[in-house]
PDB file of C-alpha atoms and ligand atoms in Angstrom:
ATOM      1  CA  MET A   1     -55.645  13.737  64.017  1.00 68.00           C
ATOM      2  CA  SER A   2     -57.931  11.924  61.538  1.00 86.00           C
ATOM      3  CA  GLN A   3     -58.438   8.233  62.230  1.00 89.00           C
ATOM      4  CA  ALA A   4     -56.734   7.323  58.930  1.00 90.00           C
ATOM      5  CA  SER A   5     -53.491   8.991  59.997  1.00 93.00           C
ATOM      6  CA  GLN A   6     -53.354   6.979  63.235  1.00 96.00           C
ATOM      7  CA  PRO A   7     -50.888   4.092  63.515  1.00 98.00           C
ATOM      8  CA  ILE A   8     -51.238   0.387  62.899  1.00 98.00           C
ATOM      9  CA  GLY A   9     -50.529  -1.302  66.256  1.00 98.00           C
ATOM     10  CA  LEU A  10     -48.509  -4.511  66.244  1.00 98.00           C
ATOM     11  CA  PHE A  11     -47.211  -6.724  69.000  1.00 98.00           C
ATOM     12  CA  ASP A  12     -45.063  -9.781  69.535  1.00 98.00           C
ATOM     13  CA  SER A  13     -43.132 -11.339  72.394  1.00 98.00           C
ATOM     14  CA  GLY A  14     -40.027  -9.561  71.109  1.00 98.00           C
ATOM     15  CA  ILE A  15     -38.347  -8.710  67.856  1.00 97.00           C
ATOM     16  CA  GLY A  16     -40.163 -11.314  65.735  1.00 98.00           C
ATOM     17  CA  GLY A  17     -43.145  -9.139  64.840  1.00 98.00           C
ATOM     18  CA  LEU A  18     -40.798  -6.734  63.101  1.00 98.00           C
ATOM     19  CA  SER A  19     -40.765  -9.236  60.227  1.00 97.00           C
ATOM     20  CA  VAL A  20     -44.481  -8.458  59.884  1.00 98.00           C
ATOM     21  CA  ALA A  21     -43.971  -4.690  60.403  1.00 98.00           C
ATOM     22  CA  TYR A  22     -41.412  -4.811  57.588  1.00 97.00           C
ATOM     23  CA  ALA A  23     -43.880  -6.482  55.218  1.00 98.00           C
ATOM     24  CA  ILE A  24     -46.561  -3.913  56.147  1.00 98.00           C
ATOM     25  CA  LEU A  25     -44.255  -0.958  55.565  1.00 97.00           C
ATOM     26  CA  ARG A  26     -43.240  -2.376  52.174  1.00 96.00           C
ATOM     27  CA  GLN A  27     -46.875  -2.783  51.224  1.00 96.00           C
ATOM     28  CA  LEU A  28     -48.066   0.477  52.819  1.00 97.00           C
ATOM     29  CA  PRO A  29     -45.142   2.931  53.065  1.00 95.00           C
ATOM     30  CA  SER A  30     -47.387   5.846  54.107  1.00 96.00           C
ATOM     31  CA  GLU A  31     -48.631   4.099  57.242  1.00 97.00           C
ATOM     32  CA  SER A  32     -47.315   4.704  60.754  1.00 97.00           C
ATOM     33  CA  ILE A  33     -46.422   1.787  63.017  1.00 97.00           C
ATOM     34  CA  LEU A  34     -46.814   1.512  66.786  1.00 98.00           C
ATOM     35  CA  TYR A  35     -44.833  -1.595  67.718  1.00 98.00           C
ATOM     36  CA  PHE A  36     -44.685  -3.368  71.071  1.00 98.00           C
ATOM     37  CA  GLY A  37     -42.211  -6.179  71.787  1.00 98.00           C
ATOM     38  CA  ASP A  38     -42.744  -7.901  75.128  1.00 98.00           C
ATOM     39  CA  THR A  39     -39.035  -8.570  75.619  1.00 97.00           C
ATOM     40  CA  ALA A  40     -39.322  -8.656  79.428  1.00 97.00           C
ATOM     41  CA  ARG A  41     -41.544 -11.754  79.215  1.00 97.00           C
ATOM     42  CA  ILE A  42     -40.176 -13.531  76.159  1.00 97.00           C
ATOM     43  CA  PRO A  43     -40.400 -16.376  75.167  1.00 97.00           C
ATOM     44  CA  TYR A  44     -44.145 -16.927  74.874  1.00 97.00           C
ATOM     45  CA  GLY A  45     -43.795 -20.327  73.185  1.00 95.00           C
ATOM     46  CA  ALA A  46     -43.721 -22.513  76.294  1.00 92.00           C
ATOM     47  CA  LYS A  47     -46.078 -20.446  78.523  1.00 97.00           C
ATOM     48  CA  PRO A  48     -49.693 -21.459  79.291  1.00 97.00           C
ATOM     49  CA  ALA A  49     -52.311 -20.092  76.899  1.00 97.00           C
ATOM     50  CA  ASP A  50     -54.219 -18.173  79.594  1.00 97.00           C
ATOM     51  CA  THR A  51     -51.042 -16.309  80.585  1.00 98.00           C
ATOM     52  CA  ILE A  52     -50.472 -15.292  76.952  1.00 98.00           C
ATOM     53  CA  ARG A  53     -54.141 -14.267  76.691  1.00 98.00           C
ATOM     54  CA  GLN A  54     -53.733 -11.885  79.628  1.00 98.00           C
ATOM     55  CA  TYR A  55     -50.481 -10.399  78.242  1.00 98.00           C
ATOM     56  CA  SER A  56     -52.145  -9.934  74.847  1.00 98.00           C
ATOM     57  CA  GLU A  57     -55.125  -8.149  76.395  1.00 98.00           C
ATOM     58  CA  ASP A  58     -52.887  -5.733  78.353  1.00 98.00           C
ATOM     59  CA  ILE A  59     -50.731  -4.998  75.306  1.00 98.00           C
ATOM     60  CA  THR A  60     -53.749  -4.456  73.035  1.00 98.00           C
ATOM     61  CA  ARG A  61     -55.120  -1.983  75.582  1.00 98.00           C
ATOM     62  CA  PHE A  62     -51.794  -0.146  75.430  1.00 98.00           C
ATOM     63  CA  LEU A  63     -51.781  -0.104  71.603  1.00 98.00           C
ATOM     64  CA  LEU A  64     -55.344   1.204  71.491  1.00 98.00           C
ATOM     65  CA  ALA A  65     -54.540   3.892  74.068  1.00 98.00           C
ATOM     66  CA  GLY A  66     -51.722   4.890  71.679  1.00 97.00           C
ATOM     67  CA  GLY A  67     -54.338   5.524  68.984  1.00 97.00           C
ATOM     68  CA  SER A  68     -54.014   2.320  66.907  1.00 98.00           C
ATOM     69  CA  LYS A  69     -56.673   2.089  64.191  1.00 98.00           C
ATOM     70  CA  LEU A  70     -56.000  -1.608  63.536  1.00 98.00           C
ATOM     71  CA  ILE A  71     -54.195  -4.275  65.585  1.00 98.00           C
ATOM     72  CA  VAL A  72     -51.899  -6.933  64.189  1.00 99.00           C
ATOM     73  CA  VAL A  73     -51.128  -9.785  66.563  1.00 98.00           C
ATOM     74  CA  ALA A  74     -47.709 -10.254  64.951  1.00 98.00           C
ATOM     75  CA  CYS A  75     -47.053 -13.472  66.839  1.00 98.00           C
ATOM     76  CA  ASN A  76     -48.379 -16.929  65.993  1.00 98.00           C
ATOM     77  CA  THR A  77     -48.305 -18.045  69.625  1.00 98.00           C
ATOM     78  CA  ALA A  78     -50.318 -15.043  70.834  1.00 98.00           C
ATOM     79  CA  SER A  79     -52.732 -15.341  67.907  1.00 98.00           C
ATOM     80  CA  ALA A  80     -53.343 -18.997  68.765  1.00 97.00           C
ATOM     81  CA  ALA A  81     -53.968 -18.168  72.431  1.00 97.00           C
ATOM     82  CA  ALA A  82     -55.725 -14.809  72.273  1.00 98.00           C
ATOM     83  CA  LEU A  83     -57.094 -13.756  68.885  1.00 98.00           C
ATOM     84  CA  ASN A  84     -60.696 -14.810  69.572  1.00 97.00           C
ATOM     85  CA  HIS A  85     -60.545 -13.270  73.046  1.00 98.00           C
ATOM     86  CA  LEU A  86     -59.299  -9.915  71.693  1.00 98.00           C
ATOM     87  CA  ARG A  87     -61.946  -9.842  68.961  1.00 98.00           C
ATOM     88  CA  HIS A  88     -64.588 -10.549  71.576  1.00 98.00           C
ATOM     89  CA  LEU A  89     -63.330  -7.709  73.808  1.00 98.00           C
ATOM     90  CA  TRP A  90     -63.015  -5.191  70.952  1.00 98.00           C
ATOM     91  CA  PRO A  91     -65.607  -6.148  68.327  1.00 98.00           C
ATOM     92  CA  ASP A  92     -65.334  -2.812  66.502  1.00 97.00           C
ATOM     93  CA  VAL A  93     -61.554  -2.858  66.105  1.00 98.00           C
ATOM     94  CA  PRO A  94     -60.105  -4.644  63.073  1.00 98.00           C
ATOM     95  CA  ILE A  95     -57.712  -7.261  64.504  1.00 98.00           C
ATOM     96  CA  VAL A  96     -55.478  -9.328  62.230  1.00 98.00           C
ATOM     97  CA  GLY A  97     -53.698 -12.454  63.446  1.00 98.00           C
ATOM     98  CA  MET A  98     -50.982 -14.818  62.270  1.00 98.00           C
ATOM     99  CA  GLU A  99     -51.209 -18.547  61.701  1.00 96.00           C
ATOM    100  CA  PRO A 100     -48.795 -21.115  60.280  1.00 97.00           C
ATOM    101  CA  ALA A 101     -49.258 -21.171  56.487  1.00 98.00           C
ATOM    102  CA  VAL A 102     -50.481 -24.775  56.426  1.00 98.00           C
ATOM    103  CA  LYS A 103     -52.833 -24.180  53.496  1.00 97.00           C
ATOM    104  CA  PRO A 104     -50.205 -22.567  51.196  1.00 98.00           C
ATOM    105  CA  GLY A 105     -47.753 -25.262  52.349  1.00 98.00           C
ATOM    106  CA  ALA A 106     -50.166 -28.044  51.415  1.00 98.00           C
ATOM    107  CA  LEU A 107     -50.690 -26.432  48.003  1.00 97.00           C
ATOM    108  CA  ALA A 108     -46.954 -25.970  47.369  1.00 98.00           C
ATOM    109  CA  THR A 109     -45.587 -29.397  48.276  1.00 98.00           C
ATOM    110  CA  ARG A 110     -44.850 -31.923  45.526  1.00 98.00           C
ATOM    111  CA  THR A 111     -43.757 -34.689  47.900  1.00 98.00           C
ATOM    112  CA  GLY A 112     -46.848 -34.378  50.133  1.00 98.00           C
ATOM    113  CA  LYS A 113     -44.652 -33.565  53.143  1.00 98.00           C
ATOM    114  CA  VAL A 114     -44.487 -30.142  54.725  1.00 98.00           C
ATOM    115  CA  GLY A 115     -42.112 -29.106  57.512  1.00 98.00           C
ATOM    116  CA  VAL A 116     -43.703 -26.730  60.017  1.00 98.00           C
ATOM    117  CA  LEU A 117     -41.463 -24.657  62.276  1.00 98.00           C
ATOM    118  CA  ALA A 118     -43.452 -23.027  65.098  1.00 98.00           C
ATOM    119  CA  THR A 119     -43.487 -22.818  68.886  1.00 97.00           C
ATOM    120  CA  ALA A 120     -44.790 -25.495  71.236  1.00 96.00           C
ATOM    121  CA  GLY A 121     -47.677 -23.158  72.181  1.00 96.00           C
ATOM    122  CA  THR A 122     -48.756 -22.874  68.558  1.00 97.00           C
ATOM    123  CA  PHE A 123     -48.578 -26.653  67.984  1.00 98.00           C
ATOM    124  CA  LYS A 124     -50.678 -27.327  71.093  1.00 96.00           C
ATOM    125  CA  SER A 125     -53.400 -24.857  70.136  1.00 97.00           C
ATOM    126  CA  GLN A 126     -56.937 -25.431  68.958  1.00 96.00           C
ATOM    127  CA  ARG A 127     -56.225 -23.066  66.089  1.00 96.00           C
ATOM    128  CA  TYR A 128     -53.437 -25.288  64.757  1.00 98.00           C
ATOM    129  CA  ALA A 129     -55.576 -28.421  65.156  1.00 97.00           C
ATOM    130  CA  SER A 130     -58.252 -26.718  63.106  1.00 97.00           C
ATOM    131  CA  LEU A 131     -55.740 -25.759  60.364  1.00 97.00           C
ATOM    132  CA  MET A 132     -54.553 -29.376  60.175  1.00 97.00           C
ATOM    133  CA  HIS A 133     -58.086 -30.619  59.989  1.00 97.00           C
ATOM    134  CA  ARG A 134     -59.126 -28.176  57.266  1.00 97.00           C
ATOM    135  CA  PHE A 135     -56.071 -28.062  55.024  1.00 97.00           C
ATOM    136  CA  ALA A 136     -53.708 -30.944  55.710  1.00 97.00           C
ATOM    137  CA  LYS A 137     -55.895 -33.994  55.192  1.00 94.00           C
ATOM    138  CA  ASP A 138     -53.916 -35.087  52.134  1.00 95.00           C
ATOM    139  CA  VAL A 139     -50.419 -34.100  53.233  1.00 98.00           C
ATOM    140  CA  GLU A 140     -48.171 -35.021  56.115  1.00 98.00           C
ATOM    141  CA  LEU A 141     -47.053 -32.235  58.455  1.00 98.00           C
ATOM    142  CA  LEU A 142     -43.644 -32.707  60.082  1.00 98.00           C
ATOM    143  CA  GLU A 143     -43.379 -30.461  63.124  1.00 98.00           C
ATOM    144  CA  ASN A 144     -40.495 -29.040  65.135  1.00 98.00           C
ATOM    145  CA  PRO A 145     -40.710 -26.436  67.944  1.00 97.00           C
ATOM    146  CA  CYS A 146     -37.070 -25.285  67.401  1.00 97.00           C
ATOM    147  CA  ILE A 147     -36.458 -24.932  71.139  1.00 97.00           C
ATOM    148  CA  GLY A 148     -33.985 -22.137  71.861  1.00 97.00           C
ATOM    149  CA  LEU A 149     -34.170 -20.536  68.406  1.00 97.00           C
ATOM    150  CA  VAL A 150     -36.248 -17.533  69.528  1.00 96.00           C
ATOM    151  CA  GLU A 151     -33.661 -16.760  72.236  1.00 96.00           C
ATOM    152  CA  LEU A 152     -30.779 -16.946  69.725  1.00 96.00           C
ATOM    153  CA  ILE A 153     -32.596 -14.565  67.376  1.00 95.00           C
ATOM    154  CA  GLU A 154     -33.339 -12.132  70.225  1.00 93.00           C
ATOM    155  CA  ALA A 155     -29.623 -12.213  71.068  1.00 92.00           C
ATOM    156  CA  GLY A 156     -28.860 -11.108  67.506  1.00 92.00           C
ATOM    157  CA  LYS A 157     -27.254 -14.478  66.615  1.00 94.00           C
ATOM    158  CA  LEU A 158     -28.749 -14.625  63.153  1.00 94.00           C
ATOM    159  CA  ASN A 159     -25.859 -16.258  61.385  1.00 94.00           C
ATOM    160  CA  GLU A 160     -23.830 -18.003  64.099  1.00 96.00           C
ATOM    161  CA  PRO A 161     -22.732 -21.669  63.990  1.00 98.00           C
ATOM    162  CA  GLU A 162     -24.985 -22.528  66.981  1.00 98.00           C
ATOM    163  CA  THR A 163     -28.024 -21.121  65.169  1.00 98.00           C
ATOM    164  CA  GLU A 164     -27.161 -23.092  62.054  1.00 98.00           C
ATOM    165  CA  GLN A 165     -26.671 -26.255  64.112  1.00 98.00           C
ATOM    166  CA  LEU A 166     -30.066 -25.868  65.817  1.00 98.00           C
ATOM    167  CA  LEU A 167     -31.736 -25.366  62.440  1.00 98.00           C
ATOM    168  CA  ARG A 168     -29.933 -28.339  60.905  1.00 98.00           C
ATOM    169  CA  GLN A 169     -31.198 -30.504  63.772  1.00 98.00           C
ATOM    170  CA  ALA A 170     -34.749 -29.313  63.133  1.00 98.00           C
ATOM    171  CA  ILE A 171     -34.754 -29.406  59.329  1.00 98.00           C
ATOM    172  CA  GLY A 172     -32.466 -32.398  58.652  1.00 97.00           C
ATOM    173  CA  PRO A 173     -34.943 -35.070  59.827  1.00 98.00           C
ATOM    174  CA  MET A 174     -37.767 -33.346  57.931  1.00 98.00           C
ATOM    175  CA  GLN A 175     -35.699 -33.488  54.743  1.00 97.00           C
ATOM    176  CA  SER A 176     -34.797 -37.129  55.326  1.00 97.00           C
ATOM    177  CA  ALA A 177     -38.521 -37.809  55.665  1.00 98.00           C
ATOM    178  CA  GLY A 178     -39.107 -36.134  52.272  1.00 97.00           C
ATOM    179  CA  ALA A 179     -40.253 -32.589  53.124  1.00 98.00           C
ATOM    180  CA  ASP A 180     -39.785 -30.154  50.229  1.00 98.00           C
ATOM    181  CA  THR A 181     -41.744 -27.232  51.722  1.00 98.00           C
ATOM    182  CA  PHE A 182     -41.102 -25.410  55.001  1.00 98.00           C
ATOM    183  CA  VAL A 183     -43.564 -23.145  56.748  1.00 98.00           C
ATOM    184  CA  LEU A 184     -42.241 -20.356  58.998  1.00 98.00           C
ATOM    185  CA  GLY A 185     -44.892 -20.565  61.721  1.00 98.00           C
ATOM    186  CA  CYS A 186     -43.238 -18.134  64.127  1.00 98.00           C
ATOM    187  CA  THR A 187     -42.626 -14.495  63.281  1.00 98.00           C
ATOM    188  CA  HIS A 188     -39.054 -14.708  64.578  1.00 97.00           C
ATOM    189  CA  TYR A 189     -38.012 -17.250  61.966  1.00 97.00           C
ATOM    190  CA  PRO A 190     -37.910 -15.002  58.873  1.00 97.00           C
ATOM    191  CA  PHE A 191     -34.846 -13.445  60.536  1.00 96.00           C
ATOM    192  CA  VAL A 192     -32.990 -16.704  59.827  1.00 97.00           C
ATOM    193  CA  GLN A 193     -34.637 -17.374  56.473  1.00 97.00           C
ATOM    194  CA  GLY A 194     -31.232 -17.153  54.736  1.00 97.00           C
ATOM    195  CA  LEU A 195     -29.887 -19.990  56.897  1.00 98.00           C
ATOM    196  CA  ILE A 196     -33.069 -22.010  56.421  1.00 98.00           C
ATOM    197  CA  GLU A 197     -32.777 -21.615  52.637  1.00 97.00           C
ATOM    198  CA  LYS A 198     -29.137 -22.679  52.747  1.00 97.00           C
ATOM    199  CA  ILE A 199     -29.972 -25.818  54.769  1.00 97.00           C
ATOM    200  CA  ALA A 200     -33.146 -26.694  52.853  1.00 97.00           C
ATOM    201  CA  GLY A 201     -31.424 -26.290  49.480  1.00 95.00           C
ATOM    202  CA  PRO A 202     -32.481 -24.652  46.215  1.00 94.00           C
ATOM    203  CA  GLY A 203     -35.400 -26.988  45.433  1.00 92.00           C
ATOM    204  CA  ALA A 204     -37.275 -26.279  48.671  1.00 97.00           C
ATOM    205  CA  ALA A 205     -40.122 -23.788  49.112  1.00 98.00           C
ATOM    206  CA  ILE A 206     -39.976 -21.610  52.246  1.00 98.00           C
ATOM    207  CA  ILE A 207     -43.243 -19.916  53.187  1.00 98.00           C
ATOM    208  CA  ASN A 208     -43.335 -16.711  55.237  1.00 97.00           C
ATOM    209  CA  PRO A 209     -46.945 -15.519  55.686  1.00 97.00           C
ATOM    210  CA  ALA A 210     -46.010 -11.876  56.470  1.00 98.00           C
ATOM    211  CA  PRO A 211     -46.602 -10.479  52.927  1.00 97.00           C
ATOM    212  CA  ALA A 212     -50.075 -12.092  52.868  1.00 97.00           C
ATOM    213  CA  VAL A 213     -50.839 -10.548  56.271  1.00 98.00           C
ATOM    214  CA  ALA A 214     -49.725  -7.145  54.948  1.00 98.00           C
ATOM    215  CA  ARG A 215     -52.140  -7.505  52.015  1.00 98.00           C
ATOM    216  CA  GLN A 216     -54.911  -8.429  54.442  1.00 98.00           C
ATOM    217  CA  VAL A 217     -54.136  -5.282  56.487  1.00 98.00           C
ATOM    218  CA  GLU A 218     -54.362  -3.192  53.320  1.00 98.00           C
ATOM    219  CA  ARG A 219     -57.713  -4.779  52.386  1.00 98.00           C
ATOM    220  CA  LEU A 220     -59.219  -4.080  55.803  1.00 98.00           C
ATOM    221  CA  LEU A 221     -57.977  -0.483  55.931  1.00 98.00           C
ATOM    222  CA  ARG A 222     -59.274   0.191  52.428  1.00 97.00           C
ATOM    223  CA  GLU A 223     -62.685  -1.325  53.242  1.00 97.00           C
ATOM    224  CA  ARG A 224     -63.052   0.913  56.287  1.00 96.00           C
ATOM    225  CA  GLY A 225     -61.693   4.056  54.641  1.00 96.00           C
ATOM    226  CA  LEU A 226     -58.715   4.017  57.010  1.00 96.00           C
ATOM    227  CA  LEU A 227     -55.774   4.078  54.587  1.00 96.00           C
ATOM    228  CA  ASN A 228     -53.436   6.955  55.352  1.00 95.00           C
ATOM    229  CA  GLU A 229     -53.018   9.372  52.500  1.00 83.00           C
ATOM    230  CA  GLY A 230     -50.784  12.382  52.698  1.00 78.00           C
ATOM    231  CA  THR A 231     -49.755  12.522  56.353  1.00 84.00           C
ATOM    232  CA  GLN A 232     -46.048  11.892  56.985  1.00 92.00           C
ATOM    233  CA  PRO A 233     -45.618   8.513  58.782  1.00 94.00           C
ATOM    234  CA  ARG A 234     -44.368   8.553  62.389  1.00 94.00           C
ATOM    235  CA  HIS A 235     -43.301   5.279  63.945  1.00 96.00           C
ATOM    236  CA  ARG A 236     -43.008   4.291  67.607  1.00 97.00           C
ATOM    237  CA  PHE A 237     -41.159   1.203  68.802  1.00 98.00           C
ATOM    238  CA  CYS A 238     -41.585   0.075  72.405  1.00 98.00           C
ATOM    239  CA  ILE A 239     -40.257  -2.886  74.370  1.00 98.00           C
ATOM    240  CA  SER A 240     -41.092  -4.000  77.892  1.00 98.00           C
ATOM    241  CA  GLY A 241     -37.479  -4.878  78.718  1.00 97.00           C
ATOM    242  CA  LYS A 242     -34.145  -3.141  78.248  1.00 97.00           C
ATOM    243  CA  ASP A 243     -32.335  -3.438  74.959  1.00 96.00           C
ATOM    244  CA  GLU A 244     -29.315  -5.202  76.493  1.00 91.00           C
ATOM    245  CA  GLY A 245     -26.446  -5.212  74.035  1.00 90.00           C
ATOM    246  CA  GLY A 246     -28.452  -3.049  71.614  1.00 94.00           C
ATOM    247  CA  HIS A 247     -29.598  -6.133  69.651  1.00 91.00           C
ATOM    248  CA  PHE A 248     -33.155  -4.919  69.136  1.00 95.00           C
ATOM    249  CA  ARG A 249     -31.952  -1.622  67.673  1.00 95.00           C
ATOM    250  CA  LYS A 250     -29.316  -3.319  65.543  1.00 93.00           C
ATOM    251  CA  VAL A 251     -31.545  -6.033  64.098  1.00 91.00           C
ATOM    252  CA  ALA A 252     -34.409  -3.554  63.579  1.00 93.00           C
ATOM    253  CA  ALA A 253     -32.159  -1.060  61.789  1.00 93.00           C
ATOM    254  CA  ALA A 254     -30.730  -3.759  59.498  1.00 90.00           C
ATOM    255  CA  LEU A 255     -34.221  -4.960  58.606  1.00 91.00           C
ATOM    256  CA  LEU A 256     -36.128  -1.686  58.357  1.00 91.00           C
ATOM    257  CA  GLY A 257     -33.373   0.434  56.851  1.00 91.00           C
ATOM    258  CA  PHE A 258     -33.629   3.150  59.525  1.00 91.00           C
ATOM    259  CA  GLU A 259     -32.545   3.338  63.159  1.00 89.00           C
ATOM    260  CA  PRO A 260     -35.732   3.148  65.251  1.00 90.00           C
ATOM    261  CA  GLU A 261     -36.111   5.343  68.294  1.00 90.00           C
ATOM    262  CA  LEU A 262     -36.795   2.810  70.995  1.00 97.00           C
ATOM    263  CA  GLU A 263     -38.818   3.264  74.207  1.00 98.00           C
ATOM    264  CA  GLU A 264     -37.648   0.743  76.806  1.00 98.00           C
ATOM    265  CA  ASN A 265     -39.278  -0.648  79.990  1.00 97.00           C
ATOM    266  CA  VAL A 266     -42.761   0.150  78.642  1.00 97.00           C
ATOM    267  CA  LEU A 267     -45.662  -1.548  80.510  1.00 94.00           C
ATOM    268  CA  ALA A 268     -43.048  -3.134  82.783  1.00 83.00           C
TER     269      ALA A 268
HETATM  270  N1  LIG B 301     -42.757 -14.752  67.581  1.00 88.61           N
HETATM  271  C1  LIG B 301     -43.624 -15.630  68.255  1.00 88.61           C
HETATM  272  C2  LIG B 301     -44.494 -16.447  67.307  1.00 88.61           C
HETATM  273  O1  LIG B 301     -44.747 -16.037  66.211  1.00 88.61           O
HETATM  274  C3  LIG B 301     -43.230 -16.416  69.462  1.00 88.61           C
HETATM  275  C4  LIG B 301     -41.873 -16.417  69.998  1.00 88.61           C
HETATM  276  C5  LIG B 301     -41.858 -16.798  71.472  1.00 88.61           C
HETATM  277  O2  LIG B 301     -41.791 -17.992  71.794  1.00 88.61           O
HETATM  278  O3  LIG B 301     -41.918 -15.880  72.261  1.00 88.61           O
HETATM  279  O4  LIG B 301     -44.961 -17.489  67.671  1.00 88.61           O
END
């Protein structure tokens, strides 16, 4: 198999990174995906950074053993905790990370107030502090860790009253404080973007960084001569837990437009 026809490896704590896989497949429909969702150990958001670093290292090893030509850390929390570490361990592998879109948020706001929805782990990180320092000097960031939202999304509750209530509690105070722009700083949150749009109202800007990450993946693959041309794509989806209730399959199929074959209890 030529290196170009090998998959793009992505990982997240669970289903969230599929929002990034979706953007990549839209941008690069000929590419194959090797996806790993660490559903046995989700959520990552409240765990110590060194624990997440170790998980990320083990998962990256797995993705590379599966032939990945490029790694996407499709999780803001894991990127904040482990991106530098992974790049240090594998200096020759292109590794793309996620970060809350603070810069685009600061450029988009007209009120000077940007709501950031991300996990506690992301907010506590050095990476986030550096984003604030570099791009948010002239705007106010209003933060909310949306505790419990990741679990609701994993349970397939994308449009339930309890999900809407949690989001209203997070977004309402930001709106009252004048926020007109909302940054989706966790890869799970695009799954409830419809609800967020409904709550935030038609004048608000909602920023999902996944399409920009997909363009970055394309740039890197092109630069290194690794874009797949011709070979039929073959995807693999793995999770470390069991797909209780079939939510992973259901949500993935609705998003991707095909029923993924799922390998369960991987790396468990
Ligand atoms: N999807 C992840 C992120 O982007 C984290 C979710 C979790 O807490 O596990 O931050």
